[in-house]
Structure formats: C-alpha cells, structure tokens
C-alpha cells in the first residue's frame, strides 16, 4: 500500500508540474514567484489617450505625481472623473471622463487648503477628497468642491506624525492608509484623522520597508505596498502580517527599479516600475504577466511614471510625471 501511495503521489506531482496553472502556488517570502508561461489570453496594456501638457493653465500639469479615478457617480462626481495631484503647481485638478477641465483648488502655502508638494489623492464614498500634502507633513480633507474641512499630521517620527508622506488609499470600510515614506511605515487613519495603527518600520525583511512610496488595498483589505528602495511589492493582510513579496532590483520582466506606484483590482496587480519607465501586470499571487512601456515623450511612452489608478471598467490611468500628463491605458488580451 505504501509503494502504491508513493507512486500515486509521484504521478500527481509530475502532472502538476506539467499543468502549473492549475496547481496551488507556494513560494518563500521575499522570493519572486515564477514568471507565467506565455499563453493566449494573457493581459497586456494598450495606450488609449493622454491628458494635459506642461503648464499652469486649466488642464495643464507640472510634474503630476498622482491620479485618482472615481468609481462611483452621482450629481457631484461623474463616474470616471479624474482627480489629479498637480504636484508642481501645488493644486488639485478635476477632469471629466473625456479629459475636459472641471475645476481646481489649492495654491502654494501652509494654510488650510494650501499645499506644498501634494503627492497623493483619493476620494471616499461620501465624496470627501483626501490629499497628501507632502512638504507640510500632513493630510488634508476637502469636500467634493474643494472646500477645506480638516487637516492632520505634523513633521516627526511619533505615531500620527509624518515625514515625506506619499501615496494614500482607502478600504471599503473607509479606513485611510498613508505611505509614510520617511518613517518607513504605513499609517492607518479614520476619515477624521484619528490614528488607527501603524504597519512596518525600516528594514529589508518581510513586513519591513525602505521608503515605501505607495499603498493599495483590495476588497479583502489586503495591502499592497510599493516598497520602493527594496525594489519590491509586499502583500500584507489587514492586520499588517506579511503574506508574500515579489520583485527585486533589475530590468528583467518581473524585476523593479524603485517602483513608486501600485494599484489592484479583482484580477491583477499593476505596478509603475518608475526607474525602468514602464508598467507591469501581475496576478494577485504576484506572478508576472506582462510589461509595457519605454522611456520617451511620445504618446504611450513614459518618463518617471508614479501614481496609478484603476477605473470601474478596468481602465488604467498613470501620472506620467516628467511628461507633465496623465495617460490612459486599457487591458487587452493576446
């Protein structure tokens, strides 16, 4: 019986190795998972259009670092409207789905409603806008028309303080997650700025970060962190326990050079591989699927891509910072 059982196990292992797509993935923490085998139907990105160019006028941008696309729509915010952290102009701009300018708010300064290098933006289901005001070391909250409501945070290393904050996202319960880059951690707040917890700290091991620049969250409230200076993406559960990581420094498919943006939907993880001037798509298990982009200034090219956002219908928007524009892509299957 033991011989038969052992032989059956070997046979199953052999079959599993032939059809890896149907076998459970298992790999060590901190080790990049395998690259998916080429096959018909793998997702890739296709350029659709771009919005804006260098300037300070309506609909123009100067080194924009983040973009958020609305996934709800009502009388106040249409489905697919874009909210752009127009970083170099120290303002927020809103565009409609066609890319036409709607309105803007903010200017340089330290007062309520003013900015010094806004780097991250998100909008909740109550139509409140949250902006990471990087050089002022704070988060600002606005109503949907850009009227200032509240600010919290200050420069420092204590809980609730911030140093060089970058990306921001929220989960389906309304919890905000901020990439507190200079403190090598992710901080959690409610919508009124009350601190709920902190995840991470400086390091190279699982659950530790080196200048994380962005964070995304899925429907199960798992976190995906762009662990920028460790050249990887880390996935953690809602309590901050590490699940796995993938990447590593390099220019090969599945590798990164200082990734600064991450987004997630029901199927895929999308990463702005900033130092390599490209976008990469992975499965929710961290398996590489496809890569898009090259450094340049033509439509579809990228130059220091940073923020990334996924729309309701799967459209992808990227803050192409050094080209002073927002680019739109769609997922296609080949």
CSV table of C-alpha atoms in Angstrom, one decimal:
chain,number,residue,atom,x,y,z
A,1,UNK,CA,0.0,0.0,0.0
A,2,UNK,CA,2.8,2.4,0.8
A,3,UNK,CA,4.5,1.7,-2.5
A,4,UNK,CA,1.3,2.3,-4.4
A,5,UNK,CA,0.6,5.5,-2.5
A,6,UNK,CA,4.1,6.8,-3.1
A,7,UNK,CA,3.8,6.0,-6.8
A,8,UNK,CA,0.5,7.8,-7.0
A,9,UNK,CA,2.0,10.9,-5.3
A,10,UNK,CA,4.8,11.0,-7.7
A,11,UNK,CA,2.4,10.7,-10.6
A,12,UNK,CA,0.3,13.6,-9.3
A,13,UNK,CA,3.4,15.7,-8.7
A,14,UNK,CA,4.5,15.0,-12.3
A,15,UNK,CA,1.1,16.0,-13.7
A,16,UNK,CA,1.0,19.1,-11.5
A,17,UNK,CA,4.4,20.2,-12.9
A,18,UNK,CA,3.1,19.9,-16.4
A,19,UNK,CA,0.0,22.0,-15.7
A,20,UNK,CA,1.3,24.6,-13.2
A,21,UNK,CA,-1.6,26.9,-14.0
A,22,UNK,CA,-3.9,24.6,-12.1
A,23,UNK,CA,-1.7,23.9,-9.1
A,24,UNK,CA,-1.6,26.0,-5.9
A,25,UNK,CA,1.3,28.5,-5.8
A,26,UNK,CA,3.8,28.1,-3.0
A,27,UNK,CA,7.0,30.1,-2.6
A,28,UNK,CA,9.2,31.5,0.1
A,29,UNK,CA,8.6,35.0,1.5
A,30,UNK,CA,10.8,37.6,-0.2
A,31,UNK,CA,11.5,35.4,-3.2
A,32,UNK,CA,10.0,36.4,-6.6
A,33,UNK,CA,7.4,33.9,-7.8
A,34,UNK,CA,7.8,32.3,-11.2
A,35,UNK,CA,7.1,34.1,-14.5
A,36,UNK,CA,3.9,32.9,-16.0
A,37,UNK,CA,4.2,30.7,-19.1
A,38,UNK,CA,3.3,32.6,-22.3
A,39,UNK,CA,-0.2,31.6,-23.5
A,40,UNK,CA,-3.1,33.1,-25.3
A,41,UNK,CA,-5.2,35.4,-23.2
A,42,UNK,CA,-2.5,37.0,-21.1
A,43,UNK,CA,-3.3,40.6,-20.2
A,44,UNK,CA,-1.3,43.4,-21.7
A,45,UNK,CA,-1.7,47.2,-21.8
A,46,UNK,CA,-2.7,49.3,-24.8
A,47,UNK,CA,-2.4,53.1,-25.0
A,48,UNK,CA,-5.7,54.9,-25.3
A,49,UNK,CA,-5.1,58.7,-24.9
A,50,UNK,CA,-3.3,61.3,-22.7
A,51,UNK,CA,-4.4,64.4,-20.9
A,52,UNK,CA,-2.6,67.6,-20.4
A,53,UNK,CA,0.9,69.0,-21.1
A,54,UNK,CA,3.4,71.2,-19.2
A,55,UNK,CA,2.0,74.5,-17.9
A,56,UNK,CA,0.0,76.1,-15.2
A,57,UNK,CA,-3.3,76.8,-17.0
A,58,UNK,CA,-6.5,74.8,-16.7
A,59,UNK,CA,-6.0,71.2,-17.7
A,60,UNK,CA,-2.2,71.6,-17.8
A,61,UNK,CA,0.2,70.0,-15.3
A,62,UNK,CA,3.6,70.4,-13.9
A,63,UNK,CA,5.2,67.1,-12.6
A,64,UNK,CA,1.9,65.5,-11.5
A,65,UNK,CA,2.5,62.7,-9.1
A,66,UNK,CA,-0.8,61.0,-8.6
A,67,UNK,CA,-4.2,60.5,-10.2
A,68,UNK,CA,-7.5,59.0,-8.8
A,69,UNK,CA,-10.4,57.9,-11.0
A,70,UNK,CA,-13.8,58.0,-9.4
A,71,UNK,CA,-15.5,54.6,-9.2
A,72,UNK,CA,-18.9,56.0,-8.1
A,73,UNK,CA,-21.0,58.5,-9.9
A,74,UNK,CA,-23.8,60.9,-8.8
A,75,UNK,CA,-24.7,64.6,-9.2
A,76,UNK,CA,-21.4,65.6,-7.6
A,77,UNK,CA,-18.9,63.3,-9.2
A,78,UNK,CA,-19.4,61.6,-12.5
A,79,UNK,CA,-18.2,58.0,-12.9
A,80,UNK,CA,-14.7,58.1,-14.4
A,81,UNK,CA,-13.9,61.7,-13.4
A,82,UNK,CA,-10.2,62.2,-12.7
A,83,UNK,CA,-8.7,63.9,-9.7
A,84,UNK,CA,-5.0,64.9,-10.3
A,85,UNK,CA,-2.4,65.8,-7.7
A,86,UNK,CA,-0.8,68.5,-9.9
A,87,UNK,CA,2.3,68.5,-7.7
A,88,UNK,CA,4.5,71.2,-9.2
A,89,UNK,CA,1.6,73.6,-9.4
A,90,UNK,CA,0.5,72.9,-5.8
A,91,UNK,CA,-3.1,72.3,-6.7
A,92,UNK,CA,-5.7,69.6,-7.3
A,93,UNK,CA,-7.4,69.5,-10.7
A,94,UNK,CA,-10.6,67.6,-11.6
A,95,UNK,CA,-11.2,66.5,-15.2
A,96,UNK,CA,-14.3,64.8,-16.6
A,97,UNK,CA,-14.2,61.4,-18.2
A,98,UNK,CA,-13.3,63.0,-21.6
A,99,UNK,CA,-10.4,64.8,-20.0
A,100,UNK,CA,-12.0,68.3,-20.1
A,101,UNK,CA,-11.1,70.6,-17.2
A,102,UNK,CA,-13.8,70.9,-14.5
A,103,UNK,CA,-12.3,72.9,-11.6
A,104,UNK,CA,-9.2,73.2,-9.5
A,105,UNK,CA,-8.4,74.1,-5.9
A,106,UNK,CA,-5.3,74.9,-3.8
A,107,UNK,CA,-2.2,77.0,-4.1
A,108,UNK,CA,1.3,77.1,-2.6
A,109,UNK,CA,1.3,77.7,1.2
A,110,UNK,CA,1.0,76.3,4.6
A,111,UNK,CA,-2.5,77.4,5.5
A,112,UNK,CA,-5.7,75.4,5.3
A,113,UNK,CA,-6.5,74.4,1.7
A,114,UNK,CA,-3.0,75.3,0.6
A,115,UNK,CA,-0.3,72.9,-0.5
A,116,UNK,CA,3.4,72.4,-0.6
A,117,UNK,CA,4.0,69.5,-3.0
A,118,UNK,CA,0.8,67.4,-3.0
A,119,UNK,CA,1.8,63.8,-3.8
A,120,UNK,CA,-1.3,61.6,-3.2
A,121,UNK,CA,-5.0,61.8,-3.6
A,122,UNK,CA,-8.1,59.6,-3.0
A,123,UNK,CA,-11.9,60.1,-2.8
A,124,UNK,CA,-14.2,58.2,-0.5
A,125,UNK,CA,-17.8,57.1,-0.9
A,126,UNK,CA,-19.1,60.1,1.0
A,127,UNK,CA,-17.4,62.3,-1.7
A,128,UNK,CA,-14.6,63.6,0.6
A,129,UNK,CA,-11.3,64.2,-1.0
A,130,UNK,CA,-8.1,63.4,0.9
A,131,UNK,CA,-4.7,64.9,-0.2
A,132,UNK,CA,-1.2,64.1,1.0
A,133,UNK,CA,0.4,67.5,1.5
A,134,UNK,CA,4.0,66.2,1.5
A,135,UNK,CA,6.2,69.1,2.4
A,136,UNK,CA,3.7,70.3,5.0
A,137,UNK,CA,3.8,66.8,6.6
A,138,UNK,CA,0.0,66.4,6.8
A,139,UNK,CA,-3.2,65.0,5.3
A,140,UNK,CA,-5.9,67.5,4.2
A,141,UNK,CA,-9.6,66.7,3.8
A,142,UNK,CA,-11.9,68.6,1.4
A,143,UNK,CA,-15.5,68.3,0.3
A,144,UNK,CA,-16.1,67.4,-3.4
A,145,UNK,CA,-15.9,71.1,-4.5
A,146,UNK,CA,-12.5,71.6,-2.8
A,147,UNK,CA,-13.6,73.4,0.3
A,148,UNK,CA,-11.2,72.7,3.2
A,149,UNK,CA,-12.6,70.7,6.0
A,150,UNK,CA,-9.8,69.4,8.1
A,151,UNK,CA,-6.0,68.8,8.4
A,152,UNK,CA,-3.9,66.5,10.5
A,153,UNK,CA,-0.3,65.5,10.9
A,154,UNK,CA,3.0,67.2,11.6
A,155,UNK,CA,6.6,66.6,10.9
A,156,UNK,CA,8.1,63.9,13.1
A,157,UNK,CA,8.5,60.2,14.0
A,158,UNK,CA,5.9,59.8,16.6
A,159,UNK,CA,2.7,57.9,15.9
A,160,UNK,CA,0.4,60.1,13.7
A,161,UNK,CA,3.3,62.3,12.6
A,162,UNK,CA,4.7,62.1,9.1
A,163,UNK,CA,7.9,62.5,7.2
A,164,UNK,CA,7.8,62.7,3.4
A,165,UNK,CA,4.4,61.1,3.0
A,166,UNK,CA,3.5,60.0,-0.5
A,167,UNK,CA,0.7,57.7,-1.6
A,168,UNK,CA,-2.8,57.3,0.0
A,169,UNK,CA,-5.7,54.8,-0.4
A,170,UNK,CA,-8.8,53.7,1.5
A,171,UNK,CA,-10.5,50.4,2.0
A,172,UNK,CA,-14.2,49.5,1.7
A,173,UNK,CA,-14.8,50.5,5.4
A,174,UNK,CA,-13.4,54.0,4.9
A,175,UNK,CA,-10.0,53.4,6.6
A,176,UNK,CA,-7.2,55.5,5.1
A,177,UNK,CA,-3.7,54.1,4.5
A,178,UNK,CA,-0.8,56.5,4.1
A,179,UNK,CA,2.7,55.7,2.8
A,180,UNK,CA,4.7,57.5,5.5
A,181,UNK,CA,7.8,57.1,3.4
A,182,UNK,CA,10.4,58.9,5.5
A,183,UNK,CA,9.3,56.8,8.5
A,184,UNK,CA,9.4,53.6,6.5
A,185,UNK,CA,5.8,52.7,7.5
A,186,UNK,CA,2.2,52.7,6.6
A,187,UNK,CA,-0.1,54.6,8.9
A,188,UNK,CA,-3.9,54.0,9.2
A,189,UNK,CA,-6.4,56.7,10.0
A,190,UNK,CA,-10.1,57.1,10.0
A,191,UNK,CA,-11.7,59.8,7.9
A,192,UNK,CA,-11.4,62.4,10.7
A,193,UNK,CA,-7.7,61.8,11.1
A,194,UNK,CA,-7.8,59.6,14.2
A,195,UNK,CA,-4.8,57.2,14.2
A,196,UNK,CA,-5.9,53.6,14.0
A,197,UNK,CA,-2.5,51.9,13.7
A,198,UNK,CA,0.9,51.7,12.1
A,199,UNK,CA,2.5,48.9,10.0
A,200,UNK,CA,6.1,48.3,9.2
A,201,UNK,CA,9.4,50.1,10.1
A,202,UNK,CA,12.8,50.2,8.4
A,203,UNK,CA,14.3,47.0,7.2
A,204,UNK,CA,14.8,44.5,4.4
A,205,UNK,CA,12.9,41.6,5.8
A,206,UNK,CA,9.2,40.6,5.4
A,207,UNK,CA,6.9,43.3,6.7
A,208,UNK,CA,9.6,46.0,6.8
A,209,UNK,CA,10.1,48.8,4.4
A,210,UNK,CA,12.6,51.2,2.9
A,211,UNK,CA,10.9,54.4,1.8
A,212,UNK,CA,7.6,52.9,0.7
A,213,UNK,CA,6.0,55.3,-1.8
A,214,UNK,CA,2.5,53.9,-2.4
A,215,UNK,CA,-0.1,51.5,-1.0
A,216,UNK,CA,-3.2,49.9,-2.4
A,217,UNK,CA,-5.9,47.8,-0.8
A,218,UNK,CA,-8.2,45.1,-2.2
A,219,UNK,CA,-11.8,44.1,-1.3
A,220,UNK,CA,-10.4,41.7,1.4
A,221,UNK,CA,-8.5,44.6,2.8
A,222,UNK,CA,-5.1,43.1,2.0
A,223,UNK,CA,-2.4,45.7,1.5
A,224,UNK,CA,-0.1,46.0,-1.4
A,225,UNK,CA,2.9,48.2,-0.7
A,226,UNK,CA,5.4,49.7,-3.2
A,227,UNK,CA,8.5,49.1,-1.1
A,228,UNK,CA,10.5,51.4,-3.2
A,229,UNK,CA,14.0,51.2,-2.1
A,230,UNK,CA,13.8,47.5,-1.6
A,231,UNK,CA,12.7,47.2,-5.2
A,232,UNK,CA,9.7,45.0,-4.5
A,233,UNK,CA,6.0,44.9,-3.8
A,234,UNK,CA,4.8,43.4,-0.5
A,235,UNK,CA,1.4,42.0,0.2
A,236,UNK,CA,0.2,42.1,3.8
A,237,UNK,CA,-3.1,41.2,5.4
A,238,UNK,CA,-5.4,43.8,7.0
A,239,UNK,CA,-3.5,43.4,10.3
A,240,UNK,CA,-0.1,44.1,8.7
A,241,UNK,CA,1.1,40.5,8.7
A,242,UNK,CA,3.3,39.8,5.6
A,243,UNK,CA,1.9,37.3,3.1
A,244,UNK,CA,4.5,37.4,0.3
A,245,UNK,CA,6.7,39.8,-1.7
A,246,UNK,CA,7.9,39.8,-5.3
A,247,UNK,CA,10.3,41.7,-7.4
A,248,UNK,CA,14.0,42.5,-6.7
A,249,UNK,CA,16.2,45.1,-8.4
A,250,UNK,CA,16.7,44.7,-12.2
A,251,UNK,CA,15.3,45.4,-15.6
A,252,UNK,CA,14.2,41.9,-16.5
A,253,UNK,CA,10.5,41.1,-16.6
A,254,UNK,CA,9.2,40.9,-13.0
A,255,UNK,CA,12.0,43.0,-11.6
A,256,UNK,CA,11.9,46.6,-10.5
A,257,UNK,CA,13.9,49.7,-10.2
A,258,UNK,CA,12.4,51.8,-7.4
A,259,UNK,CA,8.7,51.2,-8.0
A,260,UNK,CA,6.6,54.1,-6.8
A,261,UNK,CA,3.0,53.2,-7.6
A,262,UNK,CA,0.8,50.2,-7.1
A,263,UNK,CA,-2.9,49.6,-7.9
A,264,UNK,CA,-5.1,46.5,-7.7
A,265,UNK,CA,-8.4,45.2,-8.9
A,266,UNK,CA,-10.3,41.9,-8.7
A,267,UNK,CA,-7.8,40.2,-11.1
A,268,UNK,CA,-4.4,41.9,-11.2
A,269,UNK,CA,-1.7,44.0,-9.5
A,270,UNK,CA,-0.5,46.9,-11.5
A,271,UNK,CA,2.9,48.5,-10.8
A,272,UNK,CA,4.6,51.7,-12.0
A,273,UNK,CA,8.2,50.5,-12.4
A,274,UNK,CA,9.4,54.0,-12.1
A,275,UNK,CA,13.1,53.7,-12.6
A,276,UNK,CA,12.6,51.4,-15.6
A,277,UNK,CA,10.0,53.8,-17.1
A,278,UNK,CA,7.4,51.0,-17.6
A,279,UNK,CA,4.3,49.4,-16.2
A,280,UNK,CA,4.0,45.8,-15.1
A,281,UNK,CA,1.0,43.5,-14.5
A,282,UNK,CA,1.0,40.6,-12.1
A,283,UNK,CA,-1.6,38.1,-10.8
A,284,UNK,CA,-3.0,38.5,-7.3
A,285,UNK,CA,-0.4,35.9,-6.3
A,286,UNK,CA,2.5,38.0,-7.6
A,287,UNK,CA,3.2,36.1,-10.8
A,288,UNK,CA,4.5,38.2,-13.6
A,289,UNK,CA,2.2,38.5,-16.6
A,290,UNK,CA,3.2,41.4,-18.9
A,291,UNK,CA,5.3,44.6,-19.2
A,292,UNK,CA,4.6,47.7,-21.1
A,293,UNK,CA,6.5,50.9,-21.9
A,294,UNK,CA,9.8,52.6,-22.5
A,295,UNK,CA,11.3,56.0,-21.7
A,296,UNK,CA,10.2,58.7,-24.1
A,297,UNK,CA,7.9,61.6,-24.7
A,298,UNK,CA,5.6,60.3,-27.5
A,299,UNK,CA,2.1,59.1,-26.7
A,300,UNK,CA,2.3,55.8,-24.8
A,301,UNK,CA,5.9,56.5,-23.8
A,302,UNK,CA,6.7,57.1,-20.1
A,303,UNK,CA,9.1,59.4,-18.2
A,304,UNK,CA,9.1,58.9,-14.5
A,305,UNK,CA,5.7,57.3,-14.0
A,306,UNK,CA,4.5,57.5,-10.4
A,307,UNK,CA,0.8,57.3,-9.4
A,308,UNK,CA,-1.6,54.7,-10.9
A,309,UNK,CA,-5.3,54.2,-10.6
A,310,UNK,CA,-7.8,51.6,-11.9
A,311,UNK,CA,-11.3,52.7,-13.1
A,312,UNK,CA,-14.6,50.9,-12.7
A,313,UNK,CA,-14.3,49.3,-16.1
A,314,UNK,CA,-10.7,48.3,-15.8
A,315,UNK,CA,-9.1,51.4,-17.5
A,316,UNK,CA,-5.7,52.3,-16.2
A,317,UNK,CA,-4.6,55.9,-15.5
A,318,UNK,CA,-0.9,56.8,-14.9
A,319,UNK,CA,0.6,60.0,-13.7
A,320,UNK,CA,3.4,60.4,-16.2
A,321,UNK,CA,5.2,63.0,-14.1
A,322,UNK,CA,8.2,64.1,-16.2
A,323,UNK,CA,6.0,64.3,-19.3
A,324,UNK,CA,3.6,66.5,-17.4
A,325,UNK,CA,0.5,64.5,-18.3
A,326,UNK,CA,-1.9,61.7,-17.4
A,327,UNK,CA,-2.0,58.7,-19.6
A,328,UNK,CA,-4.9,56.3,-20.1
A,329,UNK,CA,-4.5,52.6,-21.0
A,330,UNK,CA,-6.8,49.7,-21.4
A,331,UNK,CA,-6.2,46.0,-20.7
A,332,UNK,CA,-6.2,43.8,-23.7
A,333,UNK,CA,-5.7,40.0,-24.1
A,334,UNK,CA,-3.3,38.4,-26.6
